[in-house]
Coordinates of C-alpha atoms in Angstrom, one line a residue:
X876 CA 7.0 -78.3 83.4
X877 CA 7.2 -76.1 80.3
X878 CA 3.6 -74.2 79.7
X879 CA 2.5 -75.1 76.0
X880 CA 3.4 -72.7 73.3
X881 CA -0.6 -71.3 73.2
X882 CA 0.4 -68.3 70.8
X883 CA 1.0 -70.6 67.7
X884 CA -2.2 -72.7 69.2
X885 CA -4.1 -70.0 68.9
X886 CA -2.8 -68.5 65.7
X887 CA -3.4 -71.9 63.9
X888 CA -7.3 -71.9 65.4
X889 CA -7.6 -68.2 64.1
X890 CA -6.4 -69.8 60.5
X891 CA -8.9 -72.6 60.7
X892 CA -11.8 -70.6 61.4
X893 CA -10.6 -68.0 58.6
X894 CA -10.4 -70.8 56.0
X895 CA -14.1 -72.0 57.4
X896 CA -16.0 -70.0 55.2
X897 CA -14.6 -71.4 52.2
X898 CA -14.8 -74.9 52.9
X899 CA -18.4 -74.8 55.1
X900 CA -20.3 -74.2 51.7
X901 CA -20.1 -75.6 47.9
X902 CA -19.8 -71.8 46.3
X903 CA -18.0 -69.1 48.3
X904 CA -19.3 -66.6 46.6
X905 CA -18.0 -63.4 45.7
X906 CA -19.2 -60.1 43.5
X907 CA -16.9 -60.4 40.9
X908 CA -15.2 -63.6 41.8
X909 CA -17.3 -66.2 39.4
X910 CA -16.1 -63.6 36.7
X911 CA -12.6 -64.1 37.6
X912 CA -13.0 -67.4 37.1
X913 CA -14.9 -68.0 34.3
X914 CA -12.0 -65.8 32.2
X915 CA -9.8 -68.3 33.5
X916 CA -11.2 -71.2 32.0
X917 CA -11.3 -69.0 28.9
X918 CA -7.5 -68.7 28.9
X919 CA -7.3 -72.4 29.7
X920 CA -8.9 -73.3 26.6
X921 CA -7.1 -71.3 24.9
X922 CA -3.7 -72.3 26.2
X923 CA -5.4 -75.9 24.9
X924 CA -6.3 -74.9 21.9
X925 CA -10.2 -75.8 22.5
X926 CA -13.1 -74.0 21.6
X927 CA -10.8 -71.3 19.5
X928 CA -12.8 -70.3 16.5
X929 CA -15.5 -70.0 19.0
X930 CA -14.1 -67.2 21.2
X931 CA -12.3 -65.4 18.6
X932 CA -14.7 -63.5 17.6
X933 CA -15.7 -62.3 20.9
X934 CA -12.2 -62.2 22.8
X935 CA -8.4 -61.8 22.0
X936 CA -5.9 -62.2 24.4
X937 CA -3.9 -58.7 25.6
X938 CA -0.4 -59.0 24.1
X939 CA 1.0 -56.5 27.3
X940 CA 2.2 -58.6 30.9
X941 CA -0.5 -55.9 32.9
X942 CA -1.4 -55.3 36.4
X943 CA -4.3 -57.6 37.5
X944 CA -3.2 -60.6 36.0
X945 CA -2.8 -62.6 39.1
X946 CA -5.7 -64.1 39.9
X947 CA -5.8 -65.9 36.6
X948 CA -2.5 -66.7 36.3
X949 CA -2.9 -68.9 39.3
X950 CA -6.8 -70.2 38.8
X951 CA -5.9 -71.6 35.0
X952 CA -3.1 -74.6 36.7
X953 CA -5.8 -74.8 39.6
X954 CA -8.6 -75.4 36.9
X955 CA -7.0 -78.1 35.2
X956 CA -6.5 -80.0 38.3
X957 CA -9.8 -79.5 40.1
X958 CA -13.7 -78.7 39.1
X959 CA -14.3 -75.0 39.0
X960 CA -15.9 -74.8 42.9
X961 CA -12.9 -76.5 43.9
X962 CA -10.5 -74.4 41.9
X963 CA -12.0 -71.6 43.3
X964 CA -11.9 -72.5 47.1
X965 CA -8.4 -73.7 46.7
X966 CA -7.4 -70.4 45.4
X967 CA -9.5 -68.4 48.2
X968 CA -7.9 -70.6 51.1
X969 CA -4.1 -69.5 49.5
X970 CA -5.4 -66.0 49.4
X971 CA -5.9 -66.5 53.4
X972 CA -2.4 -68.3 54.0
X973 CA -0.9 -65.6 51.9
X974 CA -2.0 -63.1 53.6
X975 CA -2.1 -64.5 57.4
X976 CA 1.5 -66.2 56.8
X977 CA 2.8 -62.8 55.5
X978 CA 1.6 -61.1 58.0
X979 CA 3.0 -63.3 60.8
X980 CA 6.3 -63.4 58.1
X981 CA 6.9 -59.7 58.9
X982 CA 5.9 -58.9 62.3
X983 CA 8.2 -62.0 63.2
X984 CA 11.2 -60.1 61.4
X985 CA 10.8 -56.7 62.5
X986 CA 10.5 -58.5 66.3
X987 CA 10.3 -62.2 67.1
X988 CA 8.5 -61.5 70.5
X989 CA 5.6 -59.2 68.7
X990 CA 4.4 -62.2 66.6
X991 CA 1.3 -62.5 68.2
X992 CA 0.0 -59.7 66.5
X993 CA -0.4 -61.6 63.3
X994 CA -3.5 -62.6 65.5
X995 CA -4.7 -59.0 64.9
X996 CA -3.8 -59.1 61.4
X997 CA -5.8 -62.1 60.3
X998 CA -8.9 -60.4 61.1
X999 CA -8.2 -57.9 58.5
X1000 CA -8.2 -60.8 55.8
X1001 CA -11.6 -61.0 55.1
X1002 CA -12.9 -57.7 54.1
X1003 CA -15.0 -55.6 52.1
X1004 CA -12.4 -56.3 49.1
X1005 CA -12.4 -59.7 48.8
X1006 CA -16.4 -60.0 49.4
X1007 CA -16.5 -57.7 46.2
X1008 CA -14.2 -60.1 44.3
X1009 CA -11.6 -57.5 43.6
X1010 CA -9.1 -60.7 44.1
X1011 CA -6.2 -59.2 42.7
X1012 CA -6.4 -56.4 44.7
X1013 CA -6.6 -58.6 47.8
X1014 CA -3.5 -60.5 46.7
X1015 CA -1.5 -57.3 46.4
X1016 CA -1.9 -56.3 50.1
X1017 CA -1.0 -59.8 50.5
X1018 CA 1.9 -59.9 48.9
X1019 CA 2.6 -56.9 50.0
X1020 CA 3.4 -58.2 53.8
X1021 CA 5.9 -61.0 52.1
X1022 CA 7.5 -58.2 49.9
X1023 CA 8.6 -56.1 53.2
X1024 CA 9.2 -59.0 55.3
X1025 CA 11.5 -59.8 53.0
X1026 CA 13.4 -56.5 52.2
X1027 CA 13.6 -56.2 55.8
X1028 CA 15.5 -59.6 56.6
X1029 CA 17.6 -59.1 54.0
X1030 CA 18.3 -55.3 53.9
X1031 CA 22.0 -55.6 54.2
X1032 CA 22.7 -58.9 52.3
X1033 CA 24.3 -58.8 49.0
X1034 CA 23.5 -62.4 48.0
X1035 CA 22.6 -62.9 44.7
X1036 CA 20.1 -65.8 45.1
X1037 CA 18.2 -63.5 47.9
X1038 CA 18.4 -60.2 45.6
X1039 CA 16.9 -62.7 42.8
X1040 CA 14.1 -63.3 45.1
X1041 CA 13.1 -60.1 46.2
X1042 CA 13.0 -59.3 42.8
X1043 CA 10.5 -62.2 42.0
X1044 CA 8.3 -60.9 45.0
X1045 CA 8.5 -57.5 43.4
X1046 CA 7.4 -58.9 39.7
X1047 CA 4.4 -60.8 41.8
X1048 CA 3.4 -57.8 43.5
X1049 CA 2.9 -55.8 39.7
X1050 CA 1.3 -58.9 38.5
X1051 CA -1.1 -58.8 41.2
X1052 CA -1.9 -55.1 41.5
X1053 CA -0.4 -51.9 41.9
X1054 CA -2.1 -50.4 45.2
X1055 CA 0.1 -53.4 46.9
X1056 CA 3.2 -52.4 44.8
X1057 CA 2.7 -48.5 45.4
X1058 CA 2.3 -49.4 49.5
X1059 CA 5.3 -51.6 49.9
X1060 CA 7.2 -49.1 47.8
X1061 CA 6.2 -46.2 50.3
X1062 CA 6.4 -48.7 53.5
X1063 CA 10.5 -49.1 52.4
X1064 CA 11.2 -45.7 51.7
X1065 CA 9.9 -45.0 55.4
X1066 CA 12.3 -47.8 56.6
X1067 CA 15.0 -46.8 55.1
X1068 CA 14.6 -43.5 56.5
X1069 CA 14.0 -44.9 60.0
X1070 CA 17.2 -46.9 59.5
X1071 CA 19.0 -43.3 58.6
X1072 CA 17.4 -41.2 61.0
X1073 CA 19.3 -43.9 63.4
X1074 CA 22.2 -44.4 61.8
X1075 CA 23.2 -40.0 62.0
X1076 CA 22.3 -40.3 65.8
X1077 CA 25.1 -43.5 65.9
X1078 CA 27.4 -42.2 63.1
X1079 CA 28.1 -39.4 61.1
X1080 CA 25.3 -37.8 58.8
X1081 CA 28.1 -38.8 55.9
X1082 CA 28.1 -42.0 56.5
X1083 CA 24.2 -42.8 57.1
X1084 CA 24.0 -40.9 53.6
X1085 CA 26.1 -43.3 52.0
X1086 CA 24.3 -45.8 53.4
X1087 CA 20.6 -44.8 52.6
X1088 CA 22.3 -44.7 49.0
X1089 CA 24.1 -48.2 48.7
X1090 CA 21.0 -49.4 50.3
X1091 CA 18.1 -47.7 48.3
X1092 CA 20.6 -48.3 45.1
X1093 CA 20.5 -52.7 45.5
X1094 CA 16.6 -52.0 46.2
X1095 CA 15.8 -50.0 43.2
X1096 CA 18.1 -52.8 41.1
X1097 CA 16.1 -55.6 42.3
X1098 CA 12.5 -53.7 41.7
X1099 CA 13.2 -52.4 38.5
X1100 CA 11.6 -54.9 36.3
X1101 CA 8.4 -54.1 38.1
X1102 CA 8.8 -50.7 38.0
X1103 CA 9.1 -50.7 34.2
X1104 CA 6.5 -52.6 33.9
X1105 CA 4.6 -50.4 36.0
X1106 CA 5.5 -47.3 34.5
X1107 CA 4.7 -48.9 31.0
X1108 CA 1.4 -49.5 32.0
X1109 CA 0.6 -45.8 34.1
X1110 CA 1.6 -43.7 30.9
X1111 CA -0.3 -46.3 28.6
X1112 CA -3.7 -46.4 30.5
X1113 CA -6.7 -43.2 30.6
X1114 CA -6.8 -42.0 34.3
X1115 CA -10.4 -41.4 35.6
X1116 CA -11.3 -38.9 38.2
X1117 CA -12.9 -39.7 41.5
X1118 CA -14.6 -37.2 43.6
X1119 CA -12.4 -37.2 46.9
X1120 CA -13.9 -38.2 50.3
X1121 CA -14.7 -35.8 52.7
X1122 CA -12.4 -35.7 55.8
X1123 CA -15.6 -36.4 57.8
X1124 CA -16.1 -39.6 55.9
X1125 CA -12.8 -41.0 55.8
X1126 CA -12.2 -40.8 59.8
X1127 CA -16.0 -42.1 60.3
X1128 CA -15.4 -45.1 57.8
X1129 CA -11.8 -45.6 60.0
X1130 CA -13.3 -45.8 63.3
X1131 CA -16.4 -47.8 62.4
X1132 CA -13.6 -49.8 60.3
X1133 CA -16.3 -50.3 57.4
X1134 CA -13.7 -52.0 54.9
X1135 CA -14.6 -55.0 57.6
X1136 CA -18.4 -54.9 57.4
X1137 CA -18.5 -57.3 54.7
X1138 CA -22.1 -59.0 54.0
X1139 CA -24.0 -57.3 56.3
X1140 CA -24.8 -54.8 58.8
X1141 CA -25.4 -57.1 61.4
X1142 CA -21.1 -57.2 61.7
X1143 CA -21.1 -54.0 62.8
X1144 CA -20.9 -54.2 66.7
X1145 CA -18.4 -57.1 66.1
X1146 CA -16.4 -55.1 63.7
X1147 CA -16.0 -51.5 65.9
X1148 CA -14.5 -53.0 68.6
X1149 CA -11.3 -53.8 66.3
X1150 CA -10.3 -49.9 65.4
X1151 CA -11.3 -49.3 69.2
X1152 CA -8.9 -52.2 70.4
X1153 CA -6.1 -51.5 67.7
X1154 CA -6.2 -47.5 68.8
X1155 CA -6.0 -48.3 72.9
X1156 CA -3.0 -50.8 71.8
X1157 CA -1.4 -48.5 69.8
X1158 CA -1.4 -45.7 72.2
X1159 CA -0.3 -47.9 75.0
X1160 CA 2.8 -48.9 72.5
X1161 CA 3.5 -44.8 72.3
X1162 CA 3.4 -44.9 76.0
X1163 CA 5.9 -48.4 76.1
X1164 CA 8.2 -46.7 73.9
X1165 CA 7.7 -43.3 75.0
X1166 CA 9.4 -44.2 78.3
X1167 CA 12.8 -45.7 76.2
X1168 CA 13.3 -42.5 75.1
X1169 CA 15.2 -44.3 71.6
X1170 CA 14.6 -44.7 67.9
X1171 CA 15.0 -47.5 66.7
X1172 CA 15.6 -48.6 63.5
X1173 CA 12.2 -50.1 62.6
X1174 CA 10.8 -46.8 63.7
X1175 CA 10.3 -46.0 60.1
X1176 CA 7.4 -47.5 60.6
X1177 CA 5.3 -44.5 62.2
X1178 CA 6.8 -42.3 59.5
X1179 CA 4.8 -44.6 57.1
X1180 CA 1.6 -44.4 59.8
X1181 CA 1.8 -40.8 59.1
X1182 CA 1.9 -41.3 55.0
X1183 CA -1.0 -43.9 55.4
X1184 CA -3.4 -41.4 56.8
X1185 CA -2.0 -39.0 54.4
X1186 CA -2.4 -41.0 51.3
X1187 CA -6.0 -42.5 52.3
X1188 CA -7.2 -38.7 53.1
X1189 CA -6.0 -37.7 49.3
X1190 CA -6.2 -40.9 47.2
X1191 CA -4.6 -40.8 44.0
X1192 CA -7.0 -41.3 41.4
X1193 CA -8.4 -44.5 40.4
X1194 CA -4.9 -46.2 40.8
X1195 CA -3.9 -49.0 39.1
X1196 CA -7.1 -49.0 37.0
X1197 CA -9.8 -49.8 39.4
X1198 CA -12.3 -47.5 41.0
X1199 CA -13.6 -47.1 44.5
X1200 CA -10.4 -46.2 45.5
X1201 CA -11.2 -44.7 49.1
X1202 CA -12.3 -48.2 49.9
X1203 CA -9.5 -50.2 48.0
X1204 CA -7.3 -48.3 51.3
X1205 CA -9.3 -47.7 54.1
X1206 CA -7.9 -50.9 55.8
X1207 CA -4.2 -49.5 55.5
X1208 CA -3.9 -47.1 58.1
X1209 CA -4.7 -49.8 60.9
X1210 CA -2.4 -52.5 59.2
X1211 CA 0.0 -49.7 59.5
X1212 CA -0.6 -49.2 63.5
X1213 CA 0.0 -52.7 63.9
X1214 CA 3.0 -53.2 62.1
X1215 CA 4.7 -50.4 63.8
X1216 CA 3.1 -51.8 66.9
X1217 CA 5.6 -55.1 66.6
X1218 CA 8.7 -53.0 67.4
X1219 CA 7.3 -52.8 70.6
X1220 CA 8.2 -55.3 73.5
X1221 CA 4.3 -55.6 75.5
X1222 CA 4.2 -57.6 78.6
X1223 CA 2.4 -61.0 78.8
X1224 CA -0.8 -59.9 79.6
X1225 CA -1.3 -57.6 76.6
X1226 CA -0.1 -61.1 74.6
X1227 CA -2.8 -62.6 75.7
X1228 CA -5.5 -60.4 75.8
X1229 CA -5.0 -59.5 72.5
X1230 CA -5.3 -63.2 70.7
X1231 CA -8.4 -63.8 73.1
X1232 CA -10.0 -60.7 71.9
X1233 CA -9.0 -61.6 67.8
X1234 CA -10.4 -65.0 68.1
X1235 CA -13.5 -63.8 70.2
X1236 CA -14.2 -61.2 67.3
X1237 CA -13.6 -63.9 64.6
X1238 CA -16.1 -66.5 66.1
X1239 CA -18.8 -63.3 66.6
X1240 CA -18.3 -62.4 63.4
X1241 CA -18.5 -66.3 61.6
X1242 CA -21.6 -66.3 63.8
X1243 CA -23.4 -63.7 61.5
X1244 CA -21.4 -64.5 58.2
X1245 CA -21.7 -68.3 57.4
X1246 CA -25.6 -68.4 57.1
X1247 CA -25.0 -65.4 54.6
X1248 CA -22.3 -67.7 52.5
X1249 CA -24.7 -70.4 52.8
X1250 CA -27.4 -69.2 51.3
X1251 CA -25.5 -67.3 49.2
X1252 CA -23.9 -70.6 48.2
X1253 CA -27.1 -72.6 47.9
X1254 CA -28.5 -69.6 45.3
X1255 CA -25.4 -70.1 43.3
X1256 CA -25.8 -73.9 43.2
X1257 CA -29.1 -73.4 41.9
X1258 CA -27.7 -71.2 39.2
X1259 CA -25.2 -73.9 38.2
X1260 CA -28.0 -76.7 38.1
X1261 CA -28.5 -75.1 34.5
X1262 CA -24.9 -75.9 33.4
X1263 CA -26.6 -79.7 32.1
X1264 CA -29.0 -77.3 29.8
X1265 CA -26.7 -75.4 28.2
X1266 CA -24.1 -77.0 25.8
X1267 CA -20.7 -76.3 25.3
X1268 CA -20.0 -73.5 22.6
X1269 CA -23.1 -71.8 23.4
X1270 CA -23.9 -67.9 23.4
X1271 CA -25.4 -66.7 26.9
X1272 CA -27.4 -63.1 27.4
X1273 CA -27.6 -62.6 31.2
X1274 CA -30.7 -60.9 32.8
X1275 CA -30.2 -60.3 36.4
X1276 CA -33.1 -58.2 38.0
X1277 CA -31.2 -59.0 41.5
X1278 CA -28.1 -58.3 42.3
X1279 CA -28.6 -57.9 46.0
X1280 CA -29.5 -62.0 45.9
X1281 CA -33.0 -63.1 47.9
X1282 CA -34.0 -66.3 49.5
X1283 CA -37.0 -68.1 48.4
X1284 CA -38.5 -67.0 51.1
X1285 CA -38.0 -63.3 50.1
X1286 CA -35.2 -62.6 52.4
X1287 CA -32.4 -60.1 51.1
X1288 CA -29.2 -62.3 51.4
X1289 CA -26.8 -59.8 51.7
X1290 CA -28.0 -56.4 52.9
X1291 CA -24.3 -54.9 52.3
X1292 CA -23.3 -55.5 49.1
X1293 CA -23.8 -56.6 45.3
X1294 CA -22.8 -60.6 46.0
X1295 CA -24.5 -62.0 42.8
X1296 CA -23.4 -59.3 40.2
X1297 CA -22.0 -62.4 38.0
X1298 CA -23.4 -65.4 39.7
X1299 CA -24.5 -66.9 36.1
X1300 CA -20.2 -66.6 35.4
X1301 CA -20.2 -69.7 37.5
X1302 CA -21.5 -71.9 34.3
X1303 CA -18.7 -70.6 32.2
X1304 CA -16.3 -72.0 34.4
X1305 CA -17.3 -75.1 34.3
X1306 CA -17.9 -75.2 29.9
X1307 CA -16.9 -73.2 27.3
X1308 CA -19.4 -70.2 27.1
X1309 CA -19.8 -66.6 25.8
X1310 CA -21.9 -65.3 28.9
X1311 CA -22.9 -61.9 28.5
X1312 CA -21.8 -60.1 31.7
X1313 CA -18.2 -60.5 31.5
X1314 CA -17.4 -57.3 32.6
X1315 CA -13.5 -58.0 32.8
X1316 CA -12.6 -58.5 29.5
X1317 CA -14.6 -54.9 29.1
X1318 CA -10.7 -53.7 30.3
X1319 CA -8.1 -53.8 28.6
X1320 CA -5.1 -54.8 30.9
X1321 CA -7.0 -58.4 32.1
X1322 CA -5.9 -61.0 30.4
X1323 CA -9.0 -61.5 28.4
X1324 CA -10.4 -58.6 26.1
X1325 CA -14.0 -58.7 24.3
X1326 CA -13.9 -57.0 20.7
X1327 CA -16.9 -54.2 20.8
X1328 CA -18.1 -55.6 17.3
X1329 CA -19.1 -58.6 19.4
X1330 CA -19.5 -57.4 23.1
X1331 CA -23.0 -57.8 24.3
X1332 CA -23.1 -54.8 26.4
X1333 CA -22.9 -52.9 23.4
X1334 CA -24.5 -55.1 20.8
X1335 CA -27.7 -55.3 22.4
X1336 CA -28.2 -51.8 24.3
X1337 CA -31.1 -49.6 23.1
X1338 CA -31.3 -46.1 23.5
X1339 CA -28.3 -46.1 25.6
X1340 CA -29.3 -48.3 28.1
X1341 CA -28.3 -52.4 28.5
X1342 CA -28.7 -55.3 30.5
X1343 CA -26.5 -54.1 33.1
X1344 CA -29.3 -51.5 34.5
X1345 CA -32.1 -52.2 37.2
X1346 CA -34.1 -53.2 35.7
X1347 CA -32.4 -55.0 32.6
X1348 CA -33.0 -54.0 29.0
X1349 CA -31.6 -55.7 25.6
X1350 CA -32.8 -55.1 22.0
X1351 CA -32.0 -59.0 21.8
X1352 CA -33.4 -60.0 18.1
X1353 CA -31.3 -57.7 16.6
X1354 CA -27.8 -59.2 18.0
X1355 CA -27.4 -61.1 14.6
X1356 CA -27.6 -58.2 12.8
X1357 CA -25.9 -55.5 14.8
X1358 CA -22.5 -58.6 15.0
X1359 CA -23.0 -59.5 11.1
X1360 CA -24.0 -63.5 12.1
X1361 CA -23.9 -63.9 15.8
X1362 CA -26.4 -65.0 17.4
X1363 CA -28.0 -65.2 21.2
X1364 CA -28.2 -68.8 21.9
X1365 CA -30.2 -68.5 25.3
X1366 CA -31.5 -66.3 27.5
X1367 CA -31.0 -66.6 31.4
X1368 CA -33.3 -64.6 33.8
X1369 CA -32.5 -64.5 37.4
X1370 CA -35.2 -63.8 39.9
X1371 CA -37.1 -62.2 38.1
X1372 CA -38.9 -59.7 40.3
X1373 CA -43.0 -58.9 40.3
X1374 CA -41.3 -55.6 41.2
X1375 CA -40.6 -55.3 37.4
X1376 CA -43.2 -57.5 35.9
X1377 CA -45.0 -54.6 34.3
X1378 CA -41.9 -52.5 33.9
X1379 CA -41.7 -51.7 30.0
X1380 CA -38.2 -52.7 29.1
X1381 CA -39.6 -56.1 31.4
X1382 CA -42.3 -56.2 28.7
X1383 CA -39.6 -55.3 25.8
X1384 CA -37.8 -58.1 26.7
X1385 CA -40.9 -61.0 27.4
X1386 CA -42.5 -59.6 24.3
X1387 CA -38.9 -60.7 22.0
X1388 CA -38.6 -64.2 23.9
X1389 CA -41.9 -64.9 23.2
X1390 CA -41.2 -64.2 19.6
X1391 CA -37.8 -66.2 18.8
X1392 CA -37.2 -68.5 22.2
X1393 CA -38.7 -71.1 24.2
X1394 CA -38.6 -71.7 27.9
X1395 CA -36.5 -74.8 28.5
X1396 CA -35.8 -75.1 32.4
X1397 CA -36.7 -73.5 35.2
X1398 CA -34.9 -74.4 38.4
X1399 CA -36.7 -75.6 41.2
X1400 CA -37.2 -72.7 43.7
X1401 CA -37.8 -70.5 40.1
X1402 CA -34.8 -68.2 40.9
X1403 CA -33.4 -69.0 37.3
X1404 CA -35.0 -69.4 34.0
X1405 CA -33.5 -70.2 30.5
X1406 CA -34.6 -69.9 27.1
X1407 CA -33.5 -71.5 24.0
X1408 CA -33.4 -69.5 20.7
X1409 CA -36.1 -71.5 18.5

């Protein structure tokens, strides 16, 4: 009797219990994912023509096809099927099948019989990243695995319809983000290389020349349009410095595999245990291969190992617009290891202890996660109670004195990160709002740009300082004047903390709502509290 395939079992259990955060809870929430999404109901009114003369004179809409346009591009069909935290969801679950199917996609092309360390990979798809909401960056990586996978099958065809399609994966890959495009682009070069460095030990250097040519030739062809594109946009854009990492840091952050540690500390001891697994696997690969004493021609792969640790120990800076590039890469190294890792032929015993250990680590680490998405989820639910107050076409100033998010019972949500930076975006998803702290149309390659004459975080700063500091300040009464007409319709304050009850720009700001708005709703655990101008 034929055993049951338990690889593909398994893999499909490891998919469900990645998707299980999303679906377990009403919000998933996300640092900069509500912002995300509320800029893509702003472009789907515009593409309806609603609400126009409203947002004109706060947004315009960036003439340039730019890097980190993505995420809305696929959110703005999803919204006008679906309410917003079902849009959302939808789009986090195809994040996941993107990135777990191209994972599989590729290991099963560089070797059919290494597929099971897709199992491996999955874990690697909720991260730091994501949790932060820097979604387009998240689907670059994830395209990333489709755009190799793909180049690989098809390295040597010279059909059209499959050159047509690489380049559409290419073009997806510059819409998403460029730290994706700028990896696969260094993960084919290695390849290629690996492929030559074969083809001089089985033919003559002449010929693997010629080769490496014809072959890097049809790529470059079927990249191009995203290369222009990217090249448009790198001599276009300001490049800001970031201080480099120390050597120290970098390999501590590797081997404690931080870019995993997403919500809290607590995922820690789960979390080691991957680089410590992935680093025993890999050198137990060296020894496999070690002992065939050939190179083969996916070996290009540890050439790109070696520029992994290279690039991540001197990141370039700030690529593709985005700061905090150390972390953006930290992950890339050990999805590196493993990729090279599927060239290698393991015996059955490795199989399997590898997908028992991935879905053991999974489980441990759903185990401390979901009561963090819960109540994360239940905080921005109560947030989005408000939407019934507030009326479509309605001016929003944002006053969050939490961005750590606490229970009611005082409890820090998530000791690890900034989850409820744009919570209050959630209620511009939903209607059509000018919310205050829309901090992506503050950059000019989204989709969606604020005009400074308007822009809140300039327009109602004093001294210097705006709502975006701890605490918050805004010189709110004199918006109208400062935007020739414009005017604060209300004022939402979330968790508002004793902490900075007595604080003076607390006192600035009680001291003006007293004056020109009234208190119109408070939710029922009092972690929100709007105001209505008068």
């Amino acid at each position: 009797m034929k055993k049951p395939p338990y690889e593909p079992i398994l893999f499909t259990l490891l998919l469900l219990l990645a998707l299980l955060p999303i679906w377990s809870v009403t919000f998933f929430v996300t640092g900069d994912g509500p912002c995300h999404l509320y800029n893509s109901k702003i472009l789907l009114d515009w593409y309806r023509g609603e609400a126009l003369d409203f947002y004109k004179p706060f947004y315009f809409l960036n003439p340039n096809l730019d890097p980190n346009w993505l995420t809305n591009l696929i959110q703005v069909p999803l919204l006008m099927l679906f309410p917003a935290p079902v849009a959302e969801k939808l789009f986090f679950s195809l994040y996941i099948l993107l990135f777990a199917g191209g994972f599989r996609f590729l290991c099963r092309q560089i070797n059919p019989d290494a597929v099971f360390l897709s199992a491996l990979g999955i874990l690697f798809a909720w991260n730091h990243i994501v949790m932060m909401g820097f979604l387009n960056n998240s689907l670059s990586l994830a395209l990333w695995f489709w755009v190799l996978g793909y180049w690989w099958k098809w390295r040597r065809s010279t059909d059209y319809l499959s050159m047509l399609a690489l380049a559409l994966w290419f073009f997806a890959l510059y819409l998403a983000h460029p730290i994706g495009l700028f990896f696969a682009g260094l993960n084919i070069i290695a390849l290629a290389l690996g492929q030559f460095f074969q083809q001089v030990q089985q033919h003559t250097f002449r010929e693997a020349w010629q080769n490496l040519l014809q072959q890097g030739s049809k790529t470059l062809l079927v990249a191009l349009p995203g290369l222009i594109l990217f090249a448009h946009f790198i001599l276009k854009r300001d490049w800001l410095s970031e201080a480099s990492p120390s050597s120290s840091n970098v390999w501590g952050n590797l081997l404690r595999m931080t870019a995993l540690v997403n919500l809290s500390q607590q995922e820690a001891p789960f979390v080691m245990p991957i680089s410590i697994f992935c680093l025993l696997l890999f050198g137990y690969a060296v020894w496999l291969r070690w002992k065939e004493r050939r190179w083969l021609e996916a070996d290009g792969l540890l050439i790109f190992v070696v520029l992994a640790f290279a690039v991540i120990m001197n990141p370039p800076s700030s690529l593709s617009g985005g700061l905090e590039v150390p972390l953006r890469m930290v992950m890339i190294p050990f999805l590196a290891l493993i990729m090279w890792m599927a060239t290698v032929s393991f015996p059955q015993w490795v199989k399997q202890i590898s997908m028992g250990f991935a879905v053991l680590i999974m489980a441990a680490l759903l185990w401390v996660r979901l009561p963090i998405h819960r109540a994360a989820s239940d905080y921005a639910e109560e947030v989005y109670s408000l939407r019934y107050q507030i009326p479509d076409q309605s001016r929003v100033l944002v006053l969050n004195y939490d961005w750590d998010g606490h229970t009611p019972e005082g409890k820090k949500i998530a000791d690890k990160i900034w989850l409820f930076t744009h919570v209050d975006c959630y209620l511009g998803a939903q209607s059509s709002l000018v919310i205050s702290d829309n901090y992506e149309a503050n950059f000019w390659y989204f989709p969606t740009v604020a005009h400074w004459e308007t822009n809140m975080y300039t327009q109602t700063d004093k001294d210097g300082i705006n709502f975006d500091h701890r605490p918050p300040r805004a010189d709110i009464l004199s918006f109208q004047r400062r935007t020739q007409g414009q005017e604060i319709d209300y004022v939402l304050l979330l968790s508002p903390s004793p902490e900075y009850a007595q604080h003076s720009y607390t006192l600035e700001i009680m001291e003006q709502l007293n004056q020109a708005y009234i208190k119109v709703s408070t939710t029922e655990l009092g972690r929100a509290i709007l105001y209505k101008k008068r």
